């Protein structure tokens, strides 16, 4: 009977010892409550022993927790409706405060992250959400970290993952980007034309000082065209030759002055021929000759000889 009692006591002792032995992992810390009062000293990693029935231990994970923030829909400061989602990286620095000061620190951090994300959307412009995310991430981290410090939780970083825009806004942004690209291309093209015109003007001045340079450039152009193995070769007419022909033409017509009045001898001969043709048509010979107009006195001997021959 005594032996059986000893065996029962021994079994109960082993069970109580086994119930009081706890194993804490390397990334965990144990918070011990003795009769409901928290012990300031936390239990480190390894094998630890607590008093059964008297003590109760809760383990707290010290690893960095990655918590996705659900997409929040809001209106930006420039009245654009967007949906923004983010991700929060945090870890527990003070296990006692994380267990005592807040009921569920994971849920609390998630709710603070959602409200802070909505607040940062309302305070920002659309351009900031799309292009200046680093500053917004820092502001969002400060907004979440302020209440989390009282819970023994430290926010490592917060990042905005995606910004969803309405389809109409996407088309508007695409048109704006296309117009900006078109403007830049036109400015670059105009700048290139301006620089090319400056170079061509400099080349024209050089060729004006040295006319042989234009002929050399013409020959280079012919060589470039002939290298393409074309069947037809159009050779430009030299501009200098046109200028030379124009100068000769103006020199030949410049000295001669047109006569102001027709010669009277030519008019008289034409009148006689007209009278003869009229007589032939009537079938009779001309009865009298048309009176001849008296020619003006010749100015010199050359005109007098011409009148005598007529």
PDB file of C-alpha atoms in Angstrom:
ATOM      1  CA  UNK A   1       0.000   0.000   0.000  1.00  0.00           C
ATOM      2  CA  UNK A   2       2.814   2.362   0.894  1.00  0.00           C
ATOM      3  CA  UNK A   3       4.622   1.514  -2.289  1.00  0.00           C
ATOM      4  CA  UNK A   4       1.588   2.339  -4.360  1.00  0.00           C
ATOM      5  CA  UNK A   5       1.235   5.703  -2.630  1.00  0.00           C
ATOM      6  CA  UNK A   6       4.874   6.508  -3.319  1.00  0.00           C
ATOM      7  CA  UNK A   7       4.417   5.600  -6.943  1.00  0.00           C
ATOM      8  CA  UNK A   8       1.387   7.899  -7.234  1.00  0.00           C
ATOM      9  CA  UNK A   9       3.302  10.770  -5.612  1.00  0.00           C
ATOM     10  CA  UNK A  10       6.237  10.189  -7.904  1.00  0.00           C
ATOM     11  CA  UNK A  11       4.013  10.218 -10.978  1.00  0.00           C
ATOM     12  CA  UNK A  12       2.300  13.408  -9.843  1.00  0.00           C
ATOM     13  CA  UNK A  13       5.692  15.023  -9.253  1.00  0.00           C
ATOM     14  CA  UNK A  14       6.867  14.059 -12.697  1.00  0.00           C
ATOM     15  CA  UNK A  15       3.692  15.436 -14.261  1.00  0.00           C
ATOM     16  CA  UNK A  16       3.981  18.712 -12.349  1.00  0.00           C
ATOM     17  CA  UNK A  17       7.638  19.037 -13.312  1.00  0.00           C
ATOM     18  CA  UNK A  18       6.785  18.345 -16.946  1.00  0.00           C
ATOM     19  CA  UNK A  19       3.986  20.920 -16.819  1.00  0.00           C
ATOM     20  CA  UNK A  20       6.368  23.533 -15.375  1.00  0.00           C
ATOM     21  CA  UNK A  21       9.100  23.008 -17.960  1.00  0.00           C
ATOM     22  CA  UNK A  22       8.802  25.271 -21.011  1.00  0.00           C
ATOM     23  CA  UNK A  23      10.957  25.655 -24.094  1.00  0.00           C
ATOM     24  CA  UNK A  24      11.430  29.174 -25.527  1.00  0.00           C
ATOM     25  CA  UNK A  25      12.774  29.437 -29.059  1.00  0.00           C
ATOM     26  CA  UNK A  26      15.564  31.729 -30.138  1.00  0.00           C
ATOM     27  CA  UNK A  27      13.255  34.288 -31.781  1.00  0.00           C
ATOM     28  CA  UNK A  28      10.776  34.296 -28.867  1.00  0.00           C
ATOM     29  CA  UNK A  29      10.559  35.754 -25.399  1.00  0.00           C
ATOM     30  CA  UNK A  30       8.401  34.448 -22.531  1.00  0.00           C
ATOM     31  CA  UNK A  31       6.253  36.803 -20.447  1.00  0.00           C
ATOM     32  CA  UNK A  32       5.358  35.193 -17.110  1.00  0.00           C
ATOM     33  CA  UNK A  33       2.224  36.063 -15.118  1.00  0.00           C
ATOM     34  CA  UNK A  34       2.292  34.949 -11.465  1.00  0.00           C
ATOM     35  CA  UNK A  35      -1.144  35.033  -9.931  1.00  0.00           C
ATOM     36  CA  UNK A  36      -2.092  37.477 -12.690  1.00  0.00           C
ATOM     37  CA  UNK A  37       0.809  39.851 -12.066  1.00  0.00           C
ATOM     38  CA  UNK A  38       3.319  40.232 -14.849  1.00  0.00           C
ATOM     39  CA  UNK A  39       6.943  39.549 -14.071  1.00  0.00           C
ATOM     40  CA  UNK A  40       9.287  42.266 -15.302  1.00  0.00           C
ATOM     41  CA  UNK A  41      11.970  39.741 -16.159  1.00  0.00           C
ATOM     42  CA  UNK A  42      11.148  37.900 -19.351  1.00  0.00           C
ATOM     43  CA  UNK A  43      12.322  34.390 -20.023  1.00  0.00           C
ATOM     44  CA  UNK A  44      14.989  34.066 -22.701  1.00  0.00           C
ATOM     45  CA  UNK A  45      15.477  31.328 -25.281  1.00  0.00           C
ATOM     46  CA  UNK A  46      16.133  27.817 -24.067  1.00  0.00           C
ATOM     47  CA  UNK A  47      14.679  25.599 -21.311  1.00  0.00           C
ATOM     48  CA  UNK A  48      12.837  27.453 -18.549  1.00  0.00           C
ATOM     49  CA  UNK A  49      10.792  26.308 -15.554  1.00  0.00           C
ATOM     50  CA  UNK A  50       7.667  27.892 -14.160  1.00  0.00           C
ATOM     51  CA  UNK A  51       5.548  26.980 -11.185  1.00  0.00           C
ATOM     52  CA  UNK A  52       2.533  24.981 -12.322  1.00  0.00           C
ATOM     53  CA  UNK A  53      -0.867  26.433 -11.511  1.00  0.00           C
ATOM     54  CA  UNK A  54       0.822  29.545 -10.088  1.00  0.00           C
ATOM     55  CA  UNK A  55       2.571  30.854 -13.191  1.00  0.00           C
ATOM     56  CA  UNK A  56       1.316  31.262 -16.729  1.00  0.00           C
ATOM     57  CA  UNK A  57       3.636  32.135 -19.586  1.00  0.00           C
ATOM     58  CA  UNK A  58       2.874  33.748 -22.977  1.00  0.00           C
ATOM     59  CA  UNK A  59       5.396  33.653 -25.784  1.00  0.00           C
ATOM     60  CA  UNK A  60       5.985  36.734 -27.946  1.00  0.00           C
ATOM     61  CA  UNK A  61       7.528  36.523 -31.407  1.00  0.00           C
ATOM     62  CA  UNK A  62      10.351  39.024 -31.973  1.00  0.00           C
ATOM     63  CA  UNK A  63      10.686  38.430 -35.714  1.00  0.00           C
ATOM     64  CA  UNK A  64       9.859  41.110 -38.251  1.00  0.00           C
ATOM     65  CA  UNK A  65       6.223  40.771 -39.243  1.00  0.00           C
ATOM     66  CA  UNK A  66       5.149  41.560 -42.795  1.00  0.00           C
ATOM     67  CA  UNK A  67       1.581  42.802 -42.767  1.00  0.00           C
ATOM     68  CA  UNK A  68      -0.203  43.720 -46.019  1.00  0.00           C
ATOM     69  CA  UNK A  69      -2.544  46.667 -45.708  1.00  0.00           C
ATOM     70  CA  UNK A  70      -5.805  46.149 -47.633  1.00  0.00           C
ATOM     71  CA  UNK A  71      -6.429  48.506 -50.528  1.00  0.00           C
ATOM     72  CA  UNK A  72      -8.002  51.750 -49.330  1.00  0.00           C
ATOM     73  CA  UNK A  73     -10.118  53.943 -51.598  1.00  0.00           C
ATOM     74  CA  UNK A  74      -9.892  57.672 -51.097  1.00  0.00           C
ATOM     75  CA  UNK A  75      -9.953  61.058 -52.781  1.00  0.00           C
ATOM     76  CA  UNK A  76      -6.703  62.933 -53.197  1.00  0.00           C
ATOM     77  CA  UNK A  77      -6.225  66.627 -52.539  1.00  0.00           C
ATOM     78  CA  UNK A  78      -6.742  67.378 -56.253  1.00  0.00           C
ATOM     79  CA  UNK A  79     -10.086  65.464 -56.245  1.00  0.00           C
ATOM     80  CA  UNK A  80      -9.013  62.215 -57.916  1.00  0.00           C
ATOM     81  CA  UNK A  81     -10.437  58.899 -56.687  1.00  0.00           C
ATOM     82  CA  UNK A  82      -7.713  56.277 -56.188  1.00  0.00           C
ATOM     83  CA  UNK A  83      -7.225  52.901 -54.523  1.00  0.00           C
ATOM     84  CA  UNK A  84      -3.924  52.468 -52.690  1.00  0.00           C
ATOM     85  CA  UNK A  85      -2.547  49.415 -50.925  1.00  0.00           C
ATOM     86  CA  UNK A  86       0.619  49.165 -48.851  1.00  0.00           C
ATOM     87  CA  UNK A  87       2.719  46.808 -46.757  1.00  0.00           C
ATOM     88  CA  UNK A  88       4.012  47.336 -43.197  1.00  0.00           C
ATOM     89  CA  UNK A  89       7.163  45.796 -41.697  1.00  0.00           C
ATOM     90  CA  UNK A  90       7.322  45.868 -37.872  1.00  0.00           C
ATOM     91  CA  UNK A  91       8.662  43.930 -34.908  1.00  0.00           C
ATOM     92  CA  UNK A  92       8.125  43.760 -31.149  1.00  0.00           C
ATOM     93  CA  UNK A  93      10.829  45.433 -29.089  1.00  0.00           C
ATOM     94  CA  UNK A  94       9.237  45.254 -25.613  1.00  0.00           C
ATOM     95  CA  UNK A  95       7.330  42.000 -25.116  1.00  0.00           C
ATOM     96  CA  UNK A  96       5.803  43.050 -21.787  1.00  0.00           C
ATOM     97  CA  UNK A  97       4.225  46.216 -23.192  1.00  0.00           C
ATOM     98  CA  UNK A  98       3.050  44.367 -26.312  1.00  0.00           C
ATOM     99  CA  UNK A  99       1.151  41.892 -24.129  1.00  0.00           C
ATOM    100  CA  UNK A 100      -0.061  44.213 -21.354  1.00  0.00           C
ATOM    101  CA  UNK A 101      -0.788  47.536 -23.086  1.00  0.00           C
ATOM    102  CA  UNK A 102      -2.778  46.220 -26.041  1.00  0.00           C
ATOM    103  CA  UNK A 103      -5.096  43.270 -26.398  1.00  0.00           C
ATOM    104  CA  UNK A 104      -3.936  42.207 -29.878  1.00  0.00           C
ATOM    105  CA  UNK A 105      -1.024  44.203 -31.194  1.00  0.00           C
ATOM    106  CA  UNK A 106      -1.247  42.609 -34.668  1.00  0.00           C
ATOM    107  CA  UNK A 107      -4.842  43.734 -35.142  1.00  0.00           C
ATOM    108  CA  UNK A 108      -4.053  47.159 -33.669  1.00  0.00           C
ATOM    109  CA  UNK A 109      -1.152  47.766 -36.032  1.00  0.00           C
ATOM    110  CA  UNK A 110      -3.286  46.707 -38.998  1.00  0.00           C
ATOM    111  CA  UNK A 111      -6.075  49.135 -38.111  1.00  0.00           C
ATOM    112  CA  UNK A 112      -3.668  52.027 -37.542  1.00  0.00           C
ATOM    113  CA  UNK A 113      -2.031  51.290 -40.894  1.00  0.00           C
ATOM    114  CA  UNK A 114      -5.364  51.446 -42.719  1.00  0.00           C
ATOM    115  CA  UNK A 115      -6.441  54.724 -41.131  1.00  0.00           C
ATOM    116  CA  UNK A 116      -3.016  56.279 -41.713  1.00  0.00           C
ATOM    117  CA  UNK A 117      -3.093  55.219 -45.353  1.00  0.00           C
ATOM    118  CA  UNK A 118      -6.493  56.876 -45.830  1.00  0.00           C
ATOM    119  CA  UNK A 119      -5.186  60.024 -44.183  1.00  0.00           C
ATOM    120  CA  UNK A 120      -2.071  60.175 -46.343  1.00  0.00           C
ATOM    121  CA  UNK A 121      -4.204  59.762 -49.489  1.00  0.00           C
ATOM    122  CA  UNK A 122      -6.350  62.772 -48.576  1.00  0.00           C
ATOM    123  CA  UNK A 123      -3.300  64.950 -47.869  1.00  0.00           C
ATOM    124  CA  UNK A 124      -1.420  64.133 -51.094  1.00  0.00           C
ATOM    125  CA  UNK A 125      -1.802  64.976 -54.757  1.00  0.00           C
ATOM    126  CA  UNK A 126      -2.021  62.395 -57.504  1.00  0.00           C
ATOM    127  CA  UNK A 127       1.425  63.309 -58.821  1.00  0.00           C
ATOM    128  CA  UNK A 128       2.920  62.695 -55.380  1.00  0.00           C
ATOM    129  CA  UNK A 129       1.302  59.263 -55.155  1.00  0.00           C
ATOM    130  CA  UNK A 130       2.687  58.326 -58.563  1.00  0.00           C
ATOM    131  CA  UNK A 131       6.174  59.816 -58.473  1.00  0.00           C
ATOM    132  CA  UNK A 132       7.097  60.907 -54.933  1.00  0.00           C
ATOM    133  CA  UNK A 133       6.458  57.735 -52.978  1.00  0.00           C
ATOM    134  CA  UNK A 134       9.600  57.889 -50.856  1.00  0.00           C
ATOM    135  CA  UNK A 135       8.398  60.977 -49.008  1.00  0.00           C
ATOM    136  CA  UNK A 136       4.923  59.485 -48.609  1.00  0.00           C
ATOM    137  CA  UNK A 137       6.397  56.257 -47.244  1.00  0.00           C
ATOM    138  CA  UNK A 138       8.317  58.201 -44.617  1.00  0.00           C
ATOM    139  CA  UNK A 139       5.247  60.186 -43.626  1.00  0.00           C
ATOM    140  CA  UNK A 140       3.154  57.038 -43.421  1.00  0.00           C
ATOM    141  CA  UNK A 141       5.800  55.349 -41.288  1.00  0.00           C
ATOM    142  CA  UNK A 142       5.797  58.225 -38.806  1.00  0.00           C
ATOM    143  CA  UNK A 143       1.997  58.199 -38.597  1.00  0.00           C
ATOM    144  CA  UNK A 144       1.903  54.469 -37.780  1.00  0.00           C
ATOM    145  CA  UNK A 145       4.956  54.476 -35.515  1.00  0.00           C
ATOM    146  CA  UNK A 146       3.627  57.176 -33.176  1.00  0.00           C
ATOM    147  CA  UNK A 147       0.885  55.046 -31.509  1.00  0.00           C
ATOM    148  CA  UNK A 148       2.844  51.819 -31.948  1.00  0.00           C
ATOM    149  CA  UNK A 149       5.629  53.015 -29.651  1.00  0.00           C
ATOM    150  CA  UNK A 150       3.259  52.784 -26.677  1.00  0.00           C
ATOM    151  CA  UNK A 151       2.587  49.158 -27.554  1.00  0.00           C
ATOM    152  CA  UNK A 152       6.244  48.156 -27.570  1.00  0.00           C
ATOM    153  CA  UNK A 153       6.162  47.756 -31.373  1.00  0.00           C
ATOM    154  CA  UNK A 154       8.664  49.375 -33.721  1.00  0.00           C
ATOM    155  CA  UNK A 155       7.737  50.086 -37.366  1.00  0.00           C
ATOM    156  CA  UNK A 156      10.713  49.284 -39.567  1.00  0.00           C
ATOM    157  CA  UNK A 157       9.326  50.571 -42.851  1.00  0.00           C
ATOM    158  CA  UNK A 158       6.132  51.159 -44.776  1.00  0.00           C
ATOM    159  CA  UNK A 159       5.853  50.971 -48.566  1.00  0.00           C
ATOM    160  CA  UNK A 160       3.021  51.856 -50.921  1.00  0.00           C
ATOM    161  CA  UNK A 161       2.684  48.944 -53.315  1.00  0.00           C
ATOM    162  CA  UNK A 162       0.188  50.002 -55.948  1.00  0.00           C
ATOM    163  CA  UNK A 163      -1.992  52.962 -56.908  1.00  0.00           C
ATOM    164  CA  UNK A 164      -5.087  52.059 -58.918  1.00  0.00           C
ATOM    165  CA  UNK A 165      -6.650  54.789 -61.060  1.00  0.00           C
ATOM    166  CA  UNK A 166      -9.967  54.913 -62.941  1.00  0.00           C
ATOM    167  CA  UNK A 167      -9.814  54.133 -66.655  1.00  0.00           C
ATOM    168  CA  UNK A 168     -10.776  57.685 -67.623  1.00  0.00           C
ATOM    169  CA  UNK A 169      -7.920  59.082 -65.551  1.00  0.00           C
ATOM    170  CA  UNK A 170      -5.511  56.615 -67.098  1.00  0.00           C
ATOM    171  CA  UNK A 171      -6.512  57.782 -70.577  1.00  0.00           C
ATOM    172  CA  UNK A 172      -6.131  61.419 -69.543  1.00  0.00           C
ATOM    173  CA  UNK A 173      -2.650  60.779 -68.166  1.00  0.00           C
ATOM    174  CA  UNK A 174      -1.725  58.895 -71.343  1.00  0.00           C
ATOM    175  CA  UNK A 175      -2.876  61.832 -73.501  1.00  0.00           C
ATOM    176  CA  UNK A 176      -0.953  64.252 -71.320  1.00  0.00           C
ATOM    177  CA  UNK A 177       2.209  62.169 -71.602  1.00  0.00           C
ATOM    178  CA  UNK A 178       1.762  61.867 -75.367  1.00  0.00           C
ATOM    179  CA  UNK A 179       1.333  65.637 -75.724  1.00  0.00           C
ATOM    180  CA  UNK A 180       4.416  66.248 -73.605  1.00  0.00           C
ATOM    181  CA  UNK A 181       6.454  63.845 -75.736  1.00  0.00           C
ATOM    182  CA  UNK A 182       5.176  65.534 -78.895  1.00  0.00           C
ATOM    183  CA  UNK A 183       6.143  68.944 -77.546  1.00  0.00           C
ATOM    184  CA  UNK A 184       9.626  67.778 -76.674  1.00  0.00           C
ATOM    185  CA  UNK A 185      10.092  66.145 -80.073  1.00  0.00           C
ATOM    186  CA  UNK A 186       9.037  69.345 -81.852  1.00  0.00           C
ATOM    187  CA  UNK A 187      11.370  71.455 -79.752  1.00  0.00           C
ATOM    188  CA  UNK A 188      14.261  69.092 -80.445  1.00  0.00           C
ATOM    189  CA  UNK A 189      13.449  69.044 -84.178  1.00  0.00           C
ATOM    190  CA  UNK A 190      13.245  72.839 -84.321  1.00  0.00           C
ATOM    191  CA  UNK A 191      16.537  73.135 -82.466  1.00  0.00           C
ATOM    192  CA  UNK A 192      18.126  70.749 -84.939  1.00  0.00           C
ATOM    193  CA  UNK A 193      16.776  72.766 -87.873  1.00  0.00           C
ATOM    194  CA  UNK A 194      18.124  75.958 -86.326  1.00  0.00           C
ATOM    195  CA  UNK A 195      21.584  74.495 -85.828  1.00  0.00           C
ATOM    196  CA  UNK A 196      21.567  73.046 -89.350  1.00  0.00           C
ATOM    197  CA  UNK A 197      20.552  76.417 -90.839  1.00  0.00           C
ATOM    198  CA  UNK A 198      23.387  78.105 -88.976  1.00  0.00           C
ATOM    199  CA  UNK A 199      25.848  75.590 -90.367  1.00  0.00           C
ATOM    200  CA  UNK A 200      24.435  75.926 -93.875  1.00  0.00           C
ATOM    201  CA  UNK A 201      24.710  79.710 -93.652  1.00  0.00           C
ATOM    202  CA  UNK A 202      28.362  79.400 -92.615  1.00  0.00           C
ATOM    203  CA  UNK A 203      28.979  77.022 -95.504  1.00  0.00           C
ATOM    204  CA  UNK A 204      27.296  79.442 -97.913  1.00  0.00           C
ATOM    205  CA  UNK A 205      29.580  82.244 -96.774  1.00  0.00           C
ATOM    206  CA  UNK A 206      32.644  80.056 -97.321  1.00  0.00           C
ATOM    207  CA  UNK A 207      31.461  79.025-100.791  1.00  0.00           C
ATOM    208  CA  UNK A 208      30.746  82.680-101.672  1.00  0.00           C
ATOM    209  CA  UNK A 209      34.318  83.578-100.832  1.00  0.00           C
ATOM    210  CA  UNK A 210      35.641  80.580-102.804  1.00  0.00           C
ATOM    211  CA  UNK A 211      33.465  79.803-105.891  1.00  0.00           C
ATOM    212  CA  UNK A 212      35.477  76.659-106.656  1.00  0.00           C
ATOM    213  CA  UNK A 213      34.108  75.104-103.456  1.00  0.00           C
ATOM    214  CA  UNK A 214      30.628  75.020-104.977  1.00  0.00           C
ATOM    215  CA  UNK A 215      31.917  73.078-107.986  1.00  0.00           C
ATOM    216  CA  UNK A 216      33.691  70.617-105.703  1.00  0.00           C
ATOM    217  CA  UNK A 217      30.499  70.156-103.700  1.00  0.00           C
ATOM    218  CA  UNK A 218      28.603  69.538-106.927  1.00  0.00           C
ATOM    219  CA  UNK A 219      31.086  66.874-107.963  1.00  0.00           C
ATOM    220  CA  UNK A 220      30.805  65.207-104.549  1.00  0.00           C
ATOM    221  CA  UNK A 221      27.021  65.125-104.940  1.00  0.00           C
ATOM    222  CA  UNK A 222      27.383  63.509-108.367  1.00  0.00           C
ATOM    223  CA  UNK A 223      29.719  60.889-106.915  1.00  0.00           C
ATOM    224  CA  UNK A 224      27.244  60.121-104.109  1.00  0.00           C
ATOM    225  CA  UNK A 225      24.366  59.745-106.564  1.00  0.00           C
ATOM    226  CA  UNK A 226      26.430  57.578-108.925  1.00  0.00           C
ATOM    227  CA  UNK A 227      27.312  55.231-106.029  1.00  0.00           C
ATOM    228  CA  UNK A 228      23.669  54.126-105.834  1.00  0.00           C
ATOM    229  CA  UNK A 229      23.937  52.541-109.332  1.00  0.00           C
ATOM    230  CA  UNK A 230      20.994  54.505-110.686  1.00  0.00           C
ATOM    231  CA  UNK A 231      20.104  54.311-114.407  1.00  0.00           C
ATOM    232  CA  UNK A 232      19.349  58.034-114.637  1.00  0.00           C
ATOM    233  CA  UNK A 233      21.612  60.790-113.408  1.00  0.00           C
ATOM    234  CA  UNK A 234      20.249  64.317-113.154  1.00  0.00           C
ATOM    235  CA  UNK A 235      23.095  66.831-113.389  1.00  0.00           C
ATOM    236  CA  UNK A 236      22.244  70.271-111.992  1.00  0.00           C
ATOM    237  CA  UNK A 237      22.934  73.242-114.258  1.00  0.00           C
ATOM    238  CA  UNK A 238      25.657  75.481-112.776  1.00  0.00           C
ATOM    239  CA  UNK A 239      24.265  78.708-111.375  1.00  0.00           C
ATOM    240  CA  UNK A 240      27.376  80.626-112.430  1.00  0.00           C
ATOM    241  CA  UNK A 241      26.758  79.807-116.095  1.00  0.00           C
ATOM    242  CA  UNK A 242      23.196  81.134-115.849  1.00  0.00           C
ATOM    243  CA  UNK A 243      24.506  84.339-114.338  1.00  0.00           C
ATOM    244  CA  UNK A 244      27.089  84.651-117.133  1.00  0.00           C
ATOM    245  CA  UNK A 245      24.440  84.218-119.870  1.00  0.00           C
ATOM    246  CA  UNK A 246      22.175  86.727-118.174  1.00  0.00           C
ATOM    247  CA  UNK A 247      25.013  89.266-118.019  1.00  0.00           C
ATOM    248  CA  UNK A 248      25.813  88.829-121.746  1.00  0.00           C
ATOM    249  CA  UNK A 249      22.132  89.243-122.667  1.00  0.00           C
ATOM    250  CA  UNK A 250      21.766  92.478-120.750  1.00  0.00           C
ATOM    251  CA  UNK A 251      25.000  93.799-122.308  1.00  0.00           C
ATOM    252  CA  UNK A 252      23.786  93.113-125.885  1.00  0.00           C
ATOM    253  CA  UNK A 253      20.361  94.727-125.490  1.00  0.00           C
ATOM    254  CA  UNK A 254      21.513  97.642-123.422  1.00  0.00           C
ATOM    255  CA  UNK A 255      23.250  99.668-126.284  1.00  0.00           C
ATOM    256  CA  UNK A 256      20.511  99.424-128.967  1.00  0.00           C
ATOM    257  CA  UNK A 257      17.655 101.925-128.813  1.00  0.00           C
ATOM    258  CA  UNK A 258      14.369 101.082-130.556  1.00  0.00           C
ATOM    259  CA  UNK A 259      13.204 103.522-133.293  1.00  0.00           C
ATOM    260  CA  UNK A 260      10.495 105.875-132.199  1.00  0.00           C
ATOM    261  CA  UNK A 261       8.675 106.193-135.557  1.00  0.00           C
ATOM    262  CA  UNK A 262       8.342 103.808-138.567  1.00  0.00           C
ATOM    263  CA  UNK A 263      10.189 104.794-141.757  1.00  0.00           C
ATOM    264  CA  UNK A 264       7.990 106.654-144.339  1.00  0.00           C
ATOM    265  CA  UNK A 265       9.469 104.657-147.276  1.00  0.00           C
ATOM    266  CA  UNK A 266       8.122 101.435-145.876  1.00  0.00           C
ATOM    267  CA  UNK A 267       4.649 102.935-145.500  1.00  0.00           C
ATOM    268  CA  UNK A 268       4.671 104.183-149.127  1.00  0.00           C
ATOM    269  CA  UNK A 269       5.672 100.793-150.552  1.00  0.00           C
ATOM    270  CA  UNK A 270       2.967  99.085-148.537  1.00  0.00           C
ATOM    271  CA  UNK A 271       0.326 101.502-149.851  1.00  0.00           C
ATOM    272  CA  UNK A 272       1.366 100.840-153.500  1.00  0.00           C
ATOM    273  CA  UNK A 273       1.133  97.083-153.041  1.00  0.00           C
ATOM    274  CA  UNK A 274      -2.323  97.418-151.500  1.00  0.00           C
ATOM    275  CA  UNK A 275      -3.535  99.536-154.503  1.00  0.00           C
ATOM    276  CA  UNK A 276      -2.238  96.973-157.005  1.00  0.00           C
ATOM    277  CA  UNK A 277      -4.054  94.133-155.298  1.00  0.00           C
ATOM    278  CA  UNK A 278      -7.288  96.123-155.292  1.00  0.00           C
ATOM    279  CA  UNK A 279      -7.006  96.818-159.037  1.00  0.00           C
ATOM    280  CA  UNK A 280      -6.463  93.155-159.852  1.00  0.00           C
ATOM    281  CA  UNK A 281      -9.565  92.235-157.894  1.00  0.00           C
ATOM    282  CA  UNK A 282     -11.687  94.722-159.865  1.00  0.00           C
ATOM    283  CA  UNK A 283     -10.321  93.406-163.205  1.00  0.00           C
ATOM    284  CA  UNK A 284      -9.030  96.760-164.404  1.00  0.00           C
ATOM    285  CA  UNK A 285      -5.722  98.400-164.426  1.00  0.00           C
ATOM    286  CA  UNK A 286      -5.151 101.199-162.063  1.00  0.00           C
ATOM    287  CA  UNK A 287      -5.953 104.492-163.811  1.00  0.00           C
ATOM    288  CA  UNK A 288      -3.758 106.550-161.722  1.00  0.00           C
ATOM    289  CA  UNK A 289      -1.133 106.035-159.247  1.00  0.00           C
ATOM    290  CA  UNK A 290      -1.707 106.953-155.751  1.00  0.00           C
ATOM    291  CA  UNK A 291      -0.207 110.261-154.865  1.00  0.00           C
ATOM    292  CA  UNK A 292       3.110 109.805-153.345  1.00  0.00           C
ATOM    293  CA  UNK A 293       3.738 111.483-150.109  1.00  0.00           C
ATOM    294  CA  UNK A 294       6.628 113.827-150.031  1.00  0.00           C
ATOM    295  CA  UNK A 295       9.379 112.316-148.046  1.00  0.00           C
ATOM    296  CA  UNK A 296      11.084 114.459-145.491  1.00  0.00           C
ATOM    297  CA  UNK A 297      14.476 115.769-146.284  1.00  0.00           C
ATOM    298  CA  UNK A 298      17.125 113.206-145.527  1.00  0.00           C
ATOM    299  CA  UNK A 299      19.350 114.106-142.744  1.00  0.00           C
ATOM    300  CA  UNK A 300      22.525 112.878-144.355  1.00  0.00           C
ATOM    301  CA  UNK A 301      23.904 111.306-147.544  1.00  0.00           C
ATOM    302  CA  UNK A 302      23.103 107.807-146.426  1.00  0.00           C
ATOM    303  CA  UNK A 303      19.417 108.540-146.232  1.00  0.00           C
ATOM    304  CA  UNK A 304      19.479 110.361-149.559  1.00  0.00           C
ATOM    305  CA  UNK A 305      20.948 107.307-151.301  1.00  0.00           C
ATOM    306  CA  UNK A 306      18.314 105.096-149.746  1.00  0.00           C
ATOM    307  CA  UNK A 307      15.495 107.287-151.055  1.00  0.00           C
ATOM    308  CA  UNK A 308      17.008 107.314-154.547  1.00  0.00           C
ATOM    309  CA  UNK A 309      17.053 103.545-154.663  1.00  0.00           C
ATOM    310  CA  UNK A 310      13.443 103.383-153.534  1.00  0.00           C
TER     311      UNK A 310
END
